Amino acid sequence: MGHRREDCNRLLTREEETALGRLKPLVIRHLDLILETVVLHLGSEPEAALLLQDAVAVTRFKESQREYLLALLDGSRQKRAAVGGQEDSSAGRPLELNPRWHLRMLGQVVTAMQPLIQEAFESRPALHRTIDNALLKVVFHDIERLT
């Protein structure tokens, strides 16, 4: 099913890379909704609410997360590292909250994206599964870097 054994460092198969490429335009179209959903959820947590209480902080958060999420969908560690200037998970943590917050943010992003993915790709179950697998791989890979 397209797995490449000769490159053990490769996170995604070519099929999964292609699938993420097909997901990216959908996410771009709905990125404002996804980010607003994440902000609303995080804003209900005391630690994040303190940092997201003014429009400037919310805008800064959304911009950094926009870059981070688009780099995440590229499936490239190098591109994610370039967004944050280093290859660690702090690239997605612009407000300097703890790793638990980053985990929650990733969970909220995946949760917000699932209905969009379902609606867009439900008529193509194989592609839908490949997109889900690829998305989970890049998210879980990022989570691994937190520990």
CSV table of C-alpha atoms in Angstrom, one decimal:
chain,number,residue,atom,x,y,z
A,1,MET,CA,0.0,0.0,0.0
A,2,GLY,CA,2.8,2.4,-0.9
A,3,HIS,CA,5.0,2.0,2.2
A,4,ARG,CA,8.6,2.8,1.6
A,5,ARG,CA,10.9,0.6,3.6
A,6,GLU,CA,14.1,2.1,2.2
A,7,ASP,CA,13.5,5.3,4.0
A,8,CYS,CA,12.8,4.6,7.7
A,9,ASN,CA,12.8,8.3,8.5
A,10,ARG,CA,9.9,9.0,6.2
A,11,LEU,CA,6.8,9.8,8.2
A,12,LEU,CA,4.2,9.5,5.4
A,13,THR,CA,3.9,7.3,2.4
A,14,ARG,CA,3.6,9.0,-1.0
A,15,GLU,CA,-0.1,8.2,-1.0
A,16,GLU,CA,-0.5,9.9,2.4
A,17,GLU,CA,1.5,12.9,1.2
A,18,THR,CA,-0.8,13.2,-1.8
A,19,ALA,CA,-3.8,12.9,0.4
A,20,LEU,CA,-2.6,15.6,2.8
A,21,GLY,CA,-2.1,17.8,-0.3
A,22,ARG,CA,-5.8,17.2,-1.2
A,23,LEU,CA,-6.8,18.1,2.4
A,24,LYS,CA,-4.9,21.4,2.5
A,25,PRO,CA,-7.2,23.4,0.2
A,26,LEU,CA,-10.2,22.3,2.3
A,27,VAL,CA,-8.5,23.4,5.5
A,28,ILE,CA,-7.4,26.7,4.0
A,29,ARG,CA,-11.1,27.4,3.0
A,30,HIS,CA,-12.2,26.7,6.6
A,31,LEU,CA,-9.2,27.8,8.5
A,32,ASP,CA,-10.9,30.7,10.1
A,33,LEU,CA,-13.7,28.5,11.4
A,34,ILE,CA,-11.2,25.9,12.7
A,35,LEU,CA,-9.1,28.5,14.5
A,36,GLU,CA,-12.1,30.3,16.0
A,37,THR,CA,-13.4,26.9,17.3
A,38,VAL,CA,-9.9,26.3,18.9
A,39,VAL,CA,-9.9,29.8,20.4
A,40,LEU,CA,-13.4,29.4,21.9
A,41,HIS,CA,-12.4,26.1,23.4
A,42,LEU,CA,-9.1,27.2,24.8
A,43,GLY,CA,-10.6,30.5,26.0
A,44,SER,CA,-12.7,28.5,28.4
A,45,GLU,CA,-9.6,27.3,30.2
A,46,PRO,CA,-8.3,29.6,32.9
A,47,GLU,CA,-4.6,29.5,31.8
A,48,ALA,CA,-5.3,30.2,28.1
A,49,ALA,CA,-8.1,32.7,28.9
A,50,LEU,CA,-5.7,35.0,30.6
A,51,LEU,CA,-3.5,35.0,27.5
A,52,LEU,CA,-6.3,35.3,25.0
A,53,GLN,CA,-8.3,38.1,26.6
A,54,ASP,CA,-7.5,40.8,24.2
A,55,ALA,CA,-7.9,41.1,20.4
A,56,VAL,CA,-4.2,41.5,19.8
A,57,ALA,CA,-3.3,38.2,21.6
A,58,VAL,CA,-6.1,36.3,19.8
A,59,THR,CA,-4.9,37.7,16.4
A,60,ARG,CA,-1.3,36.8,17.2
A,61,PHE,CA,-2.4,33.3,18.3
A,62,LYS,CA,-4.5,32.7,15.2
A,63,GLU,CA,-1.7,33.9,12.8
A,64,SER,CA,0.9,31.6,14.5
A,65,GLN,CA,-1.5,28.7,14.5
A,66,ARG,CA,-2.4,29.3,10.8
A,67,GLU,CA,1.3,29.0,9.8
A,68,TYR,CA,1.8,26.1,12.1
A,69,LEU,CA,-1.2,24.1,10.9
A,70,LEU,CA,-0.4,24.7,7.2
A,71,ALA,CA,3.1,23.5,7.9
A,72,LEU,CA,1.7,20.5,9.7
A,73,LEU,CA,-0.4,19.6,6.7
A,74,ASP,CA,2.7,19.8,4.5
A,75,GLY,CA,3.9,16.7,6.5
A,76,SER,CA,7.4,18.1,6.6
A,77,ARG,CA,9.4,18.4,9.8
A,78,GLN,CA,11.6,20.9,8.0
A,79,LYS,CA,8.7,23.2,7.1
A,80,ARG,CA,7.3,23.0,10.6
A,81,ALA,CA,10.7,23.8,12.0
A,82,ALA,CA,11.0,26.8,9.7
A,83,VAL,CA,7.8,28.2,11.0
A,84,GLY,CA,9.1,28.2,14.6
A,85,GLY,CA,12.7,28.6,13.7
A,86,GLN,CA,13.6,25.3,15.3
A,87,GLU,CA,12.6,21.7,15.1
A,88,ASP,CA,10.7,21.3,18.3
A,89,SER,CA,7.1,21.6,19.3
A,90,SER,CA,7.4,25.1,20.6
A,91,ALA,CA,6.8,26.3,17.0
A,92,GLY,CA,3.1,25.6,17.6
A,93,ARG,CA,3.0,27.1,21.1
A,94,PRO,CA,3.2,30.9,20.5
A,95,LEU,CA,1.8,31.9,23.8
A,96,GLU,CA,4.3,29.9,25.8
A,97,LEU,CA,1.8,27.8,27.5
A,98,ASN,CA,2.7,24.3,28.6
A,99,PRO,CA,2.8,21.2,26.4
A,100,ARG,CA,-0.6,20.1,27.8
A,101,TRP,CA,-2.1,23.2,26.1
A,102,HIS,CA,-0.5,22.2,22.9
A,103,LEU,CA,-2.0,18.7,23.1
A,104,ARG,CA,-5.4,20.2,23.7
A,105,MET,CA,-4.9,22.6,20.8
A,106,LEU,CA,-4.0,19.7,18.5
A,107,GLY,CA,-7.0,17.7,19.7
A,108,GLN,CA,-9.3,20.6,19.1
A,109,VAL,CA,-7.9,21.1,15.6
A,110,VAL,CA,-8.5,17.5,14.7
A,111,THR,CA,-12.0,17.5,16.2
A,112,ALA,CA,-12.9,20.7,14.3
A,113,MET,CA,-11.5,19.2,11.0
A,114,GLN,CA,-13.3,15.9,11.2
A,115,PRO,CA,-16.7,17.0,10.1
A,116,LEU,CA,-15.2,19.0,7.2
A,117,ILE,CA,-13.2,15.9,6.1
A,118,GLN,CA,-16.2,13.7,6.4
A,119,GLU,CA,-18.4,15.9,4.3
A,120,ALA,CA,-15.8,16.6,1.6
A,121,PHE,CA,-14.5,13.0,1.2
A,122,GLU,CA,-17.4,10.7,2.3
A,123,SER,CA,-18.1,9.7,-1.3
A,124,ARG,CA,-14.4,8.4,-1.5
A,125,PRO,CA,-13.9,6.1,1.5
A,126,ALA,CA,-10.4,5.0,0.6
A,127,LEU,CA,-9.2,8.6,0.2
A,128,HIS,CA,-11.0,9.5,3.4
A,129,ARG,CA,-9.2,6.8,5.3
A,130,THR,CA,-5.9,7.8,3.8
A,131,ILE,CA,-6.4,11.5,4.8
A,132,ASP,CA,-7.4,10.5,8.3
A,133,ASN,CA,-4.4,8.2,8.7
A,134,ALA,CA,-2.0,10.9,7.3
A,135,LEU,CA,-3.5,13.6,9.5
A,136,LEU,CA,-3.2,11.4,12.6
A,137,LYS,CA,0.4,10.5,11.7
A,138,VAL,CA,1.5,14.1,11.5
A,139,VAL,CA,-0.4,15.1,14.7
A,140,PHE,CA,0.9,12.1,16.7
A,141,HIS,CA,4.4,12.7,15.4
A,142,ASP,CA,4.2,16.3,16.7
A,143,ILE,CA,2.8,15.0,20.0
A,144,GLU,CA,5.8,12.6,20.3
A,145,ARG,CA,8.1,15.6,20.0
A,146,LEU,CA,6.5,17.1,23.1
A,147,THR,CA,7.7,14.2,25.3
